[in-house]
Short mmCIF file of C-alpha atoms and ligand atoms in Angstrom, two decimals:
data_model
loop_
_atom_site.label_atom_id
_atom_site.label_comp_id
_atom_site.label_asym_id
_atom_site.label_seq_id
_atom_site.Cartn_x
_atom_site.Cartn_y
_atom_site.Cartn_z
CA UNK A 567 0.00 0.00 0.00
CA UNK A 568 1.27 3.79 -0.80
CA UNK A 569 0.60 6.30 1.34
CA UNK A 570 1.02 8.02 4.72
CA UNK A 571 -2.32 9.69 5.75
CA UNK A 572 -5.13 8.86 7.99
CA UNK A 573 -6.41 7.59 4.67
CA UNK A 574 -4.25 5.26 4.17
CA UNK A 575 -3.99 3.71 8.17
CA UNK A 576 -7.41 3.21 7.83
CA UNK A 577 -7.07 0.57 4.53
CA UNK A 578 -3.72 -0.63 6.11
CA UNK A 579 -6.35 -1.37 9.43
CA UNK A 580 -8.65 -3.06 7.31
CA UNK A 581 -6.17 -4.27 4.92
CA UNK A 582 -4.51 -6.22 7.88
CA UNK A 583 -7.74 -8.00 8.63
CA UNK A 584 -8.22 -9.65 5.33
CA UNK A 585 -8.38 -13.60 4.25
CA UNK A 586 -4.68 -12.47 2.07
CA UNK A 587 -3.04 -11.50 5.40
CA UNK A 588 -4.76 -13.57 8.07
CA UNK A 589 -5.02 -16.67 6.23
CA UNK A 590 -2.98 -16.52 2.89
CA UNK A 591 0.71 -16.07 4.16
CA UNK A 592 0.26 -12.75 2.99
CA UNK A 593 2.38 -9.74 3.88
CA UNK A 594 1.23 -6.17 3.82
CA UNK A 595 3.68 -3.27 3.16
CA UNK A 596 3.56 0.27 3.02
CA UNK A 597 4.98 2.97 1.96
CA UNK A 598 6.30 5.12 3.34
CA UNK A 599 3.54 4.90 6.09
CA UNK A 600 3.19 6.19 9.39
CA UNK A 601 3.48 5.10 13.30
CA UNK A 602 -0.09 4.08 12.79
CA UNK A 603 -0.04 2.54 9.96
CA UNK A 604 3.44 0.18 11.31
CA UNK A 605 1.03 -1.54 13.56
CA UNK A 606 -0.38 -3.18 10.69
CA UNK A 607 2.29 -2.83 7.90
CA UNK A 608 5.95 -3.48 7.31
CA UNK A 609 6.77 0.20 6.19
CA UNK A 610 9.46 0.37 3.79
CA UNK A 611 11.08 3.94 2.39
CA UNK A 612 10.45 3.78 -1.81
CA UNK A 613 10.11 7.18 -3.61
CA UNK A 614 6.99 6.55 -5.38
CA UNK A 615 7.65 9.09 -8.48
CA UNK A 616 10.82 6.20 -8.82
CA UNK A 617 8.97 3.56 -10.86
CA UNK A 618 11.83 1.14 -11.57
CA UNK A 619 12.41 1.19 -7.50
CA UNK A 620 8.44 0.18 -7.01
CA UNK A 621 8.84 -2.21 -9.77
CA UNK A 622 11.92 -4.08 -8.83
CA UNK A 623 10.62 -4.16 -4.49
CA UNK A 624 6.98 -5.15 -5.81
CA UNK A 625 9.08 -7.83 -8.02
CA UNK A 626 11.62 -8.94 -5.01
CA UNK A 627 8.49 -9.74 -2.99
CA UNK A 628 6.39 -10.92 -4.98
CA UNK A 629 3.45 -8.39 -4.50
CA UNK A 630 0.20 -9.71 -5.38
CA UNK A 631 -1.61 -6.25 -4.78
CA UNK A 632 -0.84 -2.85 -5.09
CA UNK A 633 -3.07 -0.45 -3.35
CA UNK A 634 -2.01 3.25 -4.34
CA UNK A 635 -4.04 5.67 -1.83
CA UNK A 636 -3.65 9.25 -2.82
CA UNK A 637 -3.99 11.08 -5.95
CA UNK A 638 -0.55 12.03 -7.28
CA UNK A 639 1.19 9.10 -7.98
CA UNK A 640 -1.69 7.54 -9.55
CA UNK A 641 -1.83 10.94 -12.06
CA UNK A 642 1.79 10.27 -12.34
CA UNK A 643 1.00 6.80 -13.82
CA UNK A 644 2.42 4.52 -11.08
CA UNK A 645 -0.49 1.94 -11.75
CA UNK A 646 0.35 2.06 -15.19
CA UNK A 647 4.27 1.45 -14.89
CA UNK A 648 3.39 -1.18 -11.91
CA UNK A 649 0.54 -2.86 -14.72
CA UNK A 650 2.68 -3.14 -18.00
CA UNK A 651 5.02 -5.24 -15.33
CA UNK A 652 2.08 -7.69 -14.77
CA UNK A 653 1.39 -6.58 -10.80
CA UNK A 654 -1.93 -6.06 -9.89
CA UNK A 655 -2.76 -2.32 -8.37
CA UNK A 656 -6.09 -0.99 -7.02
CA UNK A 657 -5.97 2.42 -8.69
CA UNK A 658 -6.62 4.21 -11.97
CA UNK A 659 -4.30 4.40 -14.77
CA UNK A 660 -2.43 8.38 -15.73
CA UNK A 661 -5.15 8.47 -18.33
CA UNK A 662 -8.00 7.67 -16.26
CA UNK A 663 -6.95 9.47 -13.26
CA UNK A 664 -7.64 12.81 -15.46
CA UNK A 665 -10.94 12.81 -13.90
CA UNK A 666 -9.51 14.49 -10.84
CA UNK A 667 -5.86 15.96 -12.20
CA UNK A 668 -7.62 17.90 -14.90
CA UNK A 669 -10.89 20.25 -14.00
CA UNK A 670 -11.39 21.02 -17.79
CA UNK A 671 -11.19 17.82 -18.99
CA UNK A 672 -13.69 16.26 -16.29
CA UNK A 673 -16.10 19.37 -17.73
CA UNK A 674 -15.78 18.71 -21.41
CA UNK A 675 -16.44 14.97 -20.49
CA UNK A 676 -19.82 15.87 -19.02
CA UNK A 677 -20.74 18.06 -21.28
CA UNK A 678 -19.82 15.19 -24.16
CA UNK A 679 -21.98 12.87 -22.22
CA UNK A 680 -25.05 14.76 -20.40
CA UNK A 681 -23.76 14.64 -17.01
CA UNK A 682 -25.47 17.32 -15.13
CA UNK A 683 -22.51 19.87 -13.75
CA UNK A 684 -22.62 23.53 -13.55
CA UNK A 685 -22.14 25.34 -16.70
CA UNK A 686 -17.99 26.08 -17.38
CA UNK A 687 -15.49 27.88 -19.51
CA UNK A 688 -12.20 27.00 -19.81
CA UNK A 689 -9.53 29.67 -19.77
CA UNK A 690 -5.58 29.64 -20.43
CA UNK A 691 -4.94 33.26 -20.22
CA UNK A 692 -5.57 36.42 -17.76
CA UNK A 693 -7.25 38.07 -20.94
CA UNK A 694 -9.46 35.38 -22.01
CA UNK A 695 -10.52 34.41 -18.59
CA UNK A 696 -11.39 37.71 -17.47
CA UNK A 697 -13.24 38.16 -20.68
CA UNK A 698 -15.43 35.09 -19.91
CA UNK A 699 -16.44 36.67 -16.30
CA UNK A 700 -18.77 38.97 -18.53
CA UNK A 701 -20.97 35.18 -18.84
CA UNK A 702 -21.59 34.60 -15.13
CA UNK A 703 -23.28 36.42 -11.84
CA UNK A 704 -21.23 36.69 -8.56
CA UNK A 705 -20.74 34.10 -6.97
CA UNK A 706 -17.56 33.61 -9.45
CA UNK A 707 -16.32 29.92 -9.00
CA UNK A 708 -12.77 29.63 -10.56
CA UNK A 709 -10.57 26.80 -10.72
CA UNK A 710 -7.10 25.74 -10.98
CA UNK A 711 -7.19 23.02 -13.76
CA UNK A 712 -4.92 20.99 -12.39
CA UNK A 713 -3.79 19.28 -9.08
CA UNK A 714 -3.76 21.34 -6.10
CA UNK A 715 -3.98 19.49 -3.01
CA UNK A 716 -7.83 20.74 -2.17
CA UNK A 717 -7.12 24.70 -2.54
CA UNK A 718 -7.37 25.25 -6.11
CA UNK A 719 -10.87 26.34 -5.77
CA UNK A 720 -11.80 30.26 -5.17
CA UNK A 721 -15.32 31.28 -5.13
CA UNK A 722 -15.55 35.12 -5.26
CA UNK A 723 -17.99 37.55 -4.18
CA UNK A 724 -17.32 40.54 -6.80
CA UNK A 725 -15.90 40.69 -9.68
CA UNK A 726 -13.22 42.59 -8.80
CA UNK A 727 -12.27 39.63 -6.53
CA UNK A 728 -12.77 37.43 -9.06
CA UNK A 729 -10.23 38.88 -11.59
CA UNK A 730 -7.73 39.14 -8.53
CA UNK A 731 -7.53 35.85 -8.00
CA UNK A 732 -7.36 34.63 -11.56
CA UNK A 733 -4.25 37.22 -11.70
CA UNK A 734 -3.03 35.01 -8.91
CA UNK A 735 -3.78 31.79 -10.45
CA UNK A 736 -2.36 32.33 -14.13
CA UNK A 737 0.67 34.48 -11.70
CA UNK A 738 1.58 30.58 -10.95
CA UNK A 739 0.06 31.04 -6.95
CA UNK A 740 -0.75 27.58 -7.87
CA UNK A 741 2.29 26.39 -10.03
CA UNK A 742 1.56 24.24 -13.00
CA UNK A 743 -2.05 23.90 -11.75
CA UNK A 744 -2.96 27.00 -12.52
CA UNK A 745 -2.01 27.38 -16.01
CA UNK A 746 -5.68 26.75 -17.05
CA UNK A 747 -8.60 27.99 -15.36
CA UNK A 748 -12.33 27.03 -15.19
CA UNK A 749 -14.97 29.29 -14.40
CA UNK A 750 -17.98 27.91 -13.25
CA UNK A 751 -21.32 28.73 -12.28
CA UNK A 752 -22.59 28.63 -8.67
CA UNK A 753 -24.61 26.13 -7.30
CA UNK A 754 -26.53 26.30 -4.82
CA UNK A 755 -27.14 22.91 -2.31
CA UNK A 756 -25.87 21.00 0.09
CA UNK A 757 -22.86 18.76 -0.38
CA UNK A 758 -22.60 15.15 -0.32
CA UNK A 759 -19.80 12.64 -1.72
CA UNK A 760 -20.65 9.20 -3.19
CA UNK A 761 -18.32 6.14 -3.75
CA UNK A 762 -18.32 3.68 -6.52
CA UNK A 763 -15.93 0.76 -6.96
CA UNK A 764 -15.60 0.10 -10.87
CA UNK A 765 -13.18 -1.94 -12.79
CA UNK A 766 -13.79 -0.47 -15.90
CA UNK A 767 -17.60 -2.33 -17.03
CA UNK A 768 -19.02 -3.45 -13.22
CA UNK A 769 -19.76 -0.19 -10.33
CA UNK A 770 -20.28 -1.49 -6.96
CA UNK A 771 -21.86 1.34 -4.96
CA UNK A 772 -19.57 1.68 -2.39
CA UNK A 773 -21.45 4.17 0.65
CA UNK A 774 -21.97 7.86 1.04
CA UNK A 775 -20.27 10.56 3.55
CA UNK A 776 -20.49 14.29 3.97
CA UNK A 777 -17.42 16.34 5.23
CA UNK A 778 -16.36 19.55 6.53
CA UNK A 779 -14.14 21.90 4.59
CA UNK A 780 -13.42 24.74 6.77
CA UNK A 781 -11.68 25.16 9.77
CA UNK A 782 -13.93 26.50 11.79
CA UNK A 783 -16.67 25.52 13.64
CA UNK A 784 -20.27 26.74 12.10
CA UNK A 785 -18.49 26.01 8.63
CA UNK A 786 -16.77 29.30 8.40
CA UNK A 787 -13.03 30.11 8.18
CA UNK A 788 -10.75 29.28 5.51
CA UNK A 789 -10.68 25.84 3.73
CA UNK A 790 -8.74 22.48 4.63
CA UNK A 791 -8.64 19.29 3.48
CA UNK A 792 -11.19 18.81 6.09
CA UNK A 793 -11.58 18.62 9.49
CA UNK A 794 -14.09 15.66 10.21
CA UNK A 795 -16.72 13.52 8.01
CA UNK A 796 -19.07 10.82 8.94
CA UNK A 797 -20.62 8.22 6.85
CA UNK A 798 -23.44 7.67 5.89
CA UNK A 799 -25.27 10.67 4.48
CA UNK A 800 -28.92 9.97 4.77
CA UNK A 801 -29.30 13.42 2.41
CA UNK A 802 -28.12 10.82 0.14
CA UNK A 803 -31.60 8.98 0.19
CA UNK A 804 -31.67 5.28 -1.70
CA UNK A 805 -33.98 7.76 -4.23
CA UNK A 806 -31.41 9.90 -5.02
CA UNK A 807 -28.43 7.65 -5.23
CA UNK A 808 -29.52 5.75 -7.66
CA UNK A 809 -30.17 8.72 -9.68
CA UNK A 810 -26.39 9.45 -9.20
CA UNK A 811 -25.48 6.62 -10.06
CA UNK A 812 -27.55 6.24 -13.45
CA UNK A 813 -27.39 9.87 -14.52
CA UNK A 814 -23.44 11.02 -12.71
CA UNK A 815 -21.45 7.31 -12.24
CA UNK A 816 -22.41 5.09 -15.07
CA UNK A 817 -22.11 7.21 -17.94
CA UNK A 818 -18.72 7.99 -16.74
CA UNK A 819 -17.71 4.44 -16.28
CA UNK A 820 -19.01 3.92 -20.21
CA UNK A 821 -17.28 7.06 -21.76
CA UNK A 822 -14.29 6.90 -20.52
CA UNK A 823 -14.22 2.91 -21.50
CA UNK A 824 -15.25 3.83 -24.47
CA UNK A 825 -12.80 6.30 -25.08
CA UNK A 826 -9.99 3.69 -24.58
CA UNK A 827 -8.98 4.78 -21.12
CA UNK A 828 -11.57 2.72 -18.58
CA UNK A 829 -11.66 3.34 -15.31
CA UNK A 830 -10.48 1.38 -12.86
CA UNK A 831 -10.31 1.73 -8.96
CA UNK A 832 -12.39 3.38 -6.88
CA UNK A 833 -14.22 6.97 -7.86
CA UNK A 834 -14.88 9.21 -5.34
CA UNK A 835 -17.68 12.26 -6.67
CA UNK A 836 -18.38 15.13 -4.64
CA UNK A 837 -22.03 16.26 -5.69
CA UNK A 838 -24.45 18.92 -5.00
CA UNK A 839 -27.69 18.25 -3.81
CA UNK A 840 -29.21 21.00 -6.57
CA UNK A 841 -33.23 21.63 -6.70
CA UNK A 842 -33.44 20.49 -9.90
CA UNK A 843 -31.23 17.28 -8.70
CA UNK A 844 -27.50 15.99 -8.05
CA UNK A 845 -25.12 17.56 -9.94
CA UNK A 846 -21.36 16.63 -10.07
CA UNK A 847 -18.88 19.27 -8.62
CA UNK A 848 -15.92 17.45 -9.23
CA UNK A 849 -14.35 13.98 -9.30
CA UNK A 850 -11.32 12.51 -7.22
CA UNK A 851 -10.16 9.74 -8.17
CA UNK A 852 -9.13 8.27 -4.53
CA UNK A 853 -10.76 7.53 -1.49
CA UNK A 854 -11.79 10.94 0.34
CA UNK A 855 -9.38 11.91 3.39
CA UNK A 856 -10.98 11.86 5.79
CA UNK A 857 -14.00 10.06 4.57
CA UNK A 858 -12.26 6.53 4.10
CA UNK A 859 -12.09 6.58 7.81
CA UNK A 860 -15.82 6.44 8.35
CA UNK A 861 -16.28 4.23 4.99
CA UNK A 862 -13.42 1.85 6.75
CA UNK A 863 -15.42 1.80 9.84
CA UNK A 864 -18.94 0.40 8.95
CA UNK A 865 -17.26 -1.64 6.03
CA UNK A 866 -17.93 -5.64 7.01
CA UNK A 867 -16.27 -8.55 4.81
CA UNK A 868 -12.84 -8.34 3.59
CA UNK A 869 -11.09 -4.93 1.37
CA UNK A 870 -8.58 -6.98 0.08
CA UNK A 871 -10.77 -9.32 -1.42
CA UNK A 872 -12.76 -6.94 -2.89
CA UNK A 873 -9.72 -4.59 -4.09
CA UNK A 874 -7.70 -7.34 -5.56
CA UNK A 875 -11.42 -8.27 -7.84
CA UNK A 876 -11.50 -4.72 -8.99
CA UNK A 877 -7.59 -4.95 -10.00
CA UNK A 878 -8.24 -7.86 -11.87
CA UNK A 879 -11.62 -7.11 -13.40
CA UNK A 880 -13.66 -9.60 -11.87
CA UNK A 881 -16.07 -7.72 -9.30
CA UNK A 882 -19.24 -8.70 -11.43
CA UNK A 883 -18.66 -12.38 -9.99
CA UNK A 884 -17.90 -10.67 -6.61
CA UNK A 885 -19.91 -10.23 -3.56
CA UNK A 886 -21.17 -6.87 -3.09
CA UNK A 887 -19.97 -4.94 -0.58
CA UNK A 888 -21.65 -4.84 3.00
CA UNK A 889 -22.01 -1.51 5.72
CA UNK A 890 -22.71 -1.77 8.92
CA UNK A 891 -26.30 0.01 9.40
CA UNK A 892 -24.28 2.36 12.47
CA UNK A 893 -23.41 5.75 11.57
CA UNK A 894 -19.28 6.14 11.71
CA UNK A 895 -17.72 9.96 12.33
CA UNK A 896 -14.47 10.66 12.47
CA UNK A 897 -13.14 14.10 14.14
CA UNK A 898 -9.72 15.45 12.46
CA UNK A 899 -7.15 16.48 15.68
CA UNK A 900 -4.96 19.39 13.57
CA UNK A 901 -1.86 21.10 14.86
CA UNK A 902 -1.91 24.80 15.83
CA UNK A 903 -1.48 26.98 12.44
CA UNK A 904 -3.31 24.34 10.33
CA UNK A 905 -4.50 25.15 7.34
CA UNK A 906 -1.53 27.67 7.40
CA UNK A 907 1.65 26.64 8.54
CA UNK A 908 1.30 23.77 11.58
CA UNK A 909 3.13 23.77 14.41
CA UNK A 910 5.48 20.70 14.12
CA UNK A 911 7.04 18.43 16.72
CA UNK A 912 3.89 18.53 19.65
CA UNK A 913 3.57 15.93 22.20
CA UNK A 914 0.82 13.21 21.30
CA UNK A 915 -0.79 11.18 24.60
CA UNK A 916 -3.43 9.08 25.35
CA UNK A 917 -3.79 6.91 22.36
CA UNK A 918 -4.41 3.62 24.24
CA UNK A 919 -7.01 5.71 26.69
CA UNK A 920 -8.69 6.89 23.45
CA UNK A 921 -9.20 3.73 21.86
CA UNK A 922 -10.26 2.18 25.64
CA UNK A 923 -13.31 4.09 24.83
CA UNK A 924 -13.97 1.89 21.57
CA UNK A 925 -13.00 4.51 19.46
CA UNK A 926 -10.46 4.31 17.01
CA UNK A 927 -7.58 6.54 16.46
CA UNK A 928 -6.19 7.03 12.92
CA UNK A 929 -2.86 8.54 12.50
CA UNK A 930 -2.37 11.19 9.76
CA UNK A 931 0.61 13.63 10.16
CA UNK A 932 2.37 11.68 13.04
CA UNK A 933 6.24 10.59 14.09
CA UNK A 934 8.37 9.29 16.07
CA UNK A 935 10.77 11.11 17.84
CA UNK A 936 14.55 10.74 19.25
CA UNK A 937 12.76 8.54 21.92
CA UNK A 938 10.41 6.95 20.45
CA UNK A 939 7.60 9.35 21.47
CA UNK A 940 4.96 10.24 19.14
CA UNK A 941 5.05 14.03 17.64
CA UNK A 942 3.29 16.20 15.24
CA UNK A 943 4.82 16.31 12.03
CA UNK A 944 1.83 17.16 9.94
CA UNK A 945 -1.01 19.76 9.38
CA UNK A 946 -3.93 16.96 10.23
CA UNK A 947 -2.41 14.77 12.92
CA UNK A 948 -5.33 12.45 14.17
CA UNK A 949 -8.30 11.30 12.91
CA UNK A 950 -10.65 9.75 15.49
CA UNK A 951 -13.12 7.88 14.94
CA UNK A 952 -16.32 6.30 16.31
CA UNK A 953 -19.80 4.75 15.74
CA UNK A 954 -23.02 4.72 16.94
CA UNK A 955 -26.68 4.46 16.34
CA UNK A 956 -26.92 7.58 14.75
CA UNK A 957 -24.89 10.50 13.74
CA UNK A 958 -25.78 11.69 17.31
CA UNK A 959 -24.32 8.78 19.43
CA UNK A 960 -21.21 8.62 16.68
CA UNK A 961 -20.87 12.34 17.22
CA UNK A 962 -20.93 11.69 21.36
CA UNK A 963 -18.66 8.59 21.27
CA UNK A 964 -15.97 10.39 18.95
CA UNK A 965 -15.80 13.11 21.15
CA UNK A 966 -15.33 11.10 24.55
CA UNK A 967 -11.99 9.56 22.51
CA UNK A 968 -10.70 13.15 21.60
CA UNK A 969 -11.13 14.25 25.51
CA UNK A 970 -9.22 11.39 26.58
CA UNK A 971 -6.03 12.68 24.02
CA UNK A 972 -3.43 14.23 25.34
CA UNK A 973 -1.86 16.94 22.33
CA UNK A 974 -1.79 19.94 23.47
CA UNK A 975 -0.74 21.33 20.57
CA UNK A 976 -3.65 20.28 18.58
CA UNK A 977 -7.24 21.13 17.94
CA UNK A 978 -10.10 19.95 16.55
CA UNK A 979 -13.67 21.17 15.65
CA UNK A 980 -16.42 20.43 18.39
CA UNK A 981 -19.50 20.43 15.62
CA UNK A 982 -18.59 17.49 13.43
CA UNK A 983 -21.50 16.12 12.16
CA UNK A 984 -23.84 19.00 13.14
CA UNK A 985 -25.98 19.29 10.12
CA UNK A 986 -27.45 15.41 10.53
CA UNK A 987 -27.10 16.04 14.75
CA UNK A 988 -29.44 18.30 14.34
CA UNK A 989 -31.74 16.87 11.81
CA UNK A 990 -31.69 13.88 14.24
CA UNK A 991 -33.28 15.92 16.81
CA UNK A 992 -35.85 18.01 14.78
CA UNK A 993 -36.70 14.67 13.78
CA UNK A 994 -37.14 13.59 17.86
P1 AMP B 768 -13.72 21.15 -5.45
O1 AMP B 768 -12.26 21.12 -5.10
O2 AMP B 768 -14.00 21.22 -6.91
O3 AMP B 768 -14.51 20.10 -4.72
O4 AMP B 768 -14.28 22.49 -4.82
C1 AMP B 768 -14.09 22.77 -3.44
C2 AMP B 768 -15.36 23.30 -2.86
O5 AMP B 768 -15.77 24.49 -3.54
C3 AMP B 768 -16.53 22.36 -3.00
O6 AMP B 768 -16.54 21.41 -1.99
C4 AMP B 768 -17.70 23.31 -2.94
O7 AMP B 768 -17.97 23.66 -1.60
C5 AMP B 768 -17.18 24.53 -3.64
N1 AMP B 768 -17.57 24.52 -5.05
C6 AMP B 768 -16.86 24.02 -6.08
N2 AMP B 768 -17.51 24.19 -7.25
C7 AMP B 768 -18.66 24.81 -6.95
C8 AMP B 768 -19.77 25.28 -7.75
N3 AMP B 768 -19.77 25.17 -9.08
N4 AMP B 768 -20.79 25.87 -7.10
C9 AMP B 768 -20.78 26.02 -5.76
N5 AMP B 768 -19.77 25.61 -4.96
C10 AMP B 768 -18.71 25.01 -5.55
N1 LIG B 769 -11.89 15.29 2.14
C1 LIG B 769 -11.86 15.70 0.80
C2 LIG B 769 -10.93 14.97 -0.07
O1 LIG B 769 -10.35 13.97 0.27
O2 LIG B 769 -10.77 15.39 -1.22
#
């Protein structure tokens, strides 16, 4: 497995658990990893933008399974280097992963296809994309085309805003990212993200989340990669998702086969819940950080099983995929300065006393020190997690592990879940 987030200590954790491991003489390693993630994994140190190196360790060991867990290696075309040597990966090919390292071309894709997505422009110069503000009302969405680690996005107010930050975007504030632009229009609704598994011709609906972007509590303050989610999102009625998935998933699954560049691995889309339906807002083309932690949670039966199907294009003989009926929610422990710059090298405590609750604690930007202690290293440091009944009780439990931490140097939101909390209670 590649990766060192929260993310990917919560597949290592369920990883570890399957028939391959447990049964099969099978060894799970990961790179580079984490604290967390080493009680479950051998972590080895591989560069993953080295191919050959991945090649020749997957090679040495015989890897029958290579789960790549964030986005940038996969648009770097790890899978397909790892592939064309015969090993198996759970992950998209370069290709395919352009549904989340390119804005525009996820846009022209719907638009070829019918996918309903708020109306675009695409834009590769200050000129042209300040021209093209003249075709939309304030709110002005813009966004860097390319990969940007979740902050690519600026929705402004005026329009004088609006062409300041495309100044900053095609001024390289975002690097290579930024040398296209897509305007969008606003939508208004409330958010909600929806997992498939696909190998390319089956999709295996794989659960539903919502998260929180900013920093603060209420939803206000800047943006971060987000600082809790919880799973499932009963917006997300049975109604509704499989209107996502006929009218959003499945004609992407079909064009891009079509096309010659089918999609395999899992696809994460982040939708708004529109009056006049879902619409897609964008596609990733990974598991959401922090929202594998909650899917991870109420997942029953065995990932690797079902990962190592997808890689080798057999889930329409496999099982579907089972969720516990509990609600999981998972509250993200940050370091002081997050989403600026964190404050590095804080004291962790109170792991074990955490988890005595029956909560589980994820580790995202975590270390060990000179001593062996466990330090910050990282922006998001913890992710913990917890289920329950409801979103309520989830919401209750998670919150009884984060009082029994001991990181002084880290915060966390105290509203996590709010929206369905208090939903829950209108609805008595
Ligand atoms: P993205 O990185 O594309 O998911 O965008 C980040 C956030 O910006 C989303 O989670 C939404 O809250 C917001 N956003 C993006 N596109 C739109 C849009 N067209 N209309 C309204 N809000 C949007
Ligand atoms: N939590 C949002 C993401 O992983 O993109």
């Amino acid at each position: 497995m590649a990766g060192s987030g929260g993310r990917e200590h919560a597949l290592a954790w369920k990883l570890a658990q399957s028939r391959l491991i447990t049964h099969e003489g099978g060894t799970l390693y990961a790179t580079p990893g984490n604290p967390g993630i080493a009680h479950h994994a051998e972590l080895v140190a591989l560069d993953l933008t080295d191919h050959a190196a991945v090649i020749r360790f997957c090679e040495d060991k015989r890897i029958g399974l290579v789960v790549i867990g964030p986005e940038a290696p996969l648009v770097d075309g790890l899978g397909d280097s790892l592939r064309a040597e015969g090993v198996p990966v759970f992950g998209p090919s370069k290709a395919a992963a352009q549904l989340e390292g390119s804005k525009g071309f996820t846009k022209d894709l719907c638009e070829r296809t019918g996918i309903p997505t708020a109306g675009y422009v695409r834009t590769t110069s200050l000129d042209e994309a300040k021209a093209a503000l003249d075709r939309f009302v304030s709110p002005y969405v813009l966004k860097a085309d390319g990969l940007a680690a979740g902050k690519g996005v600026v929705i402004a107010e005026t329009r004088q805003d609006a062409e300041e930050a495309l100044a900053d975007m095609f001024g390289g504030a975002f690097g290579e990212a930024g040398a296209e632009v897509v305007i969008e229009e606003f939508m208004v609704g409330e958010e909600a993200s929806f997992f498939a598994i696909t190998d390319g011709a089956t999709i295996v609906p794989f659960g539903s989340a919502q998260d929180h972007k900013r920093v603060g509590e209420g939803d206000t303050g800047p943006n971060t990669g987000g600082m809790g989610a919880y799973s499932p999102a009963p917006v997300l009625t049975p109604l509704l998702e499989g209107e996502v998935i006929e009218r959003i998933i499945a004609p992407t699954v079909r064009a891009m086969a079509n096309e010659g560049m089918p999609y395999s691995g899992v696809l994460y889309a982040g939708l708004m819940l529109t009056a006049q339906g879902p619409k897609l807002i964008e596609y990733n083309c990974r598991f959401g950080d922090p929202e594998c932690q909650v899917l991870m949670m109420r997942l029953e039966g065995d990932l690797g099983d079902l990962l190592l199907a997808c890689a080798e294009n057999r889930l329409a003989r496999h099982p579907m995929p089972h969720f516990s009926a509990d609600t999981a929610l998972t509250v993200v422990m940050a370091a002081e300065g997050y989403p600026g710059t964190p404050k590095k090298g804080g004291h962790i405590g109170g792991i074990d006393q955490a988890e005595a609750t029956g909560a589980k604690v994820f580790h995202a930007g975590t270390s060990l020190d000179a001593d062996g202690g466990l330090i910050s290293t990282g922006g998001r440091v913890l992710n913990v997690t917890a289920r329950g009944a409801n979103a309520t009780e989830a919401q209750a439990a998670a919150y009884r592990a984060v009082d029994a931490l001991d990181f002084p140097d880290g915060f966390c939101r105290r509203d996590i879940g709010w929206r369905e909390v208090a939903r829950e209670k209108d609805a008595g």
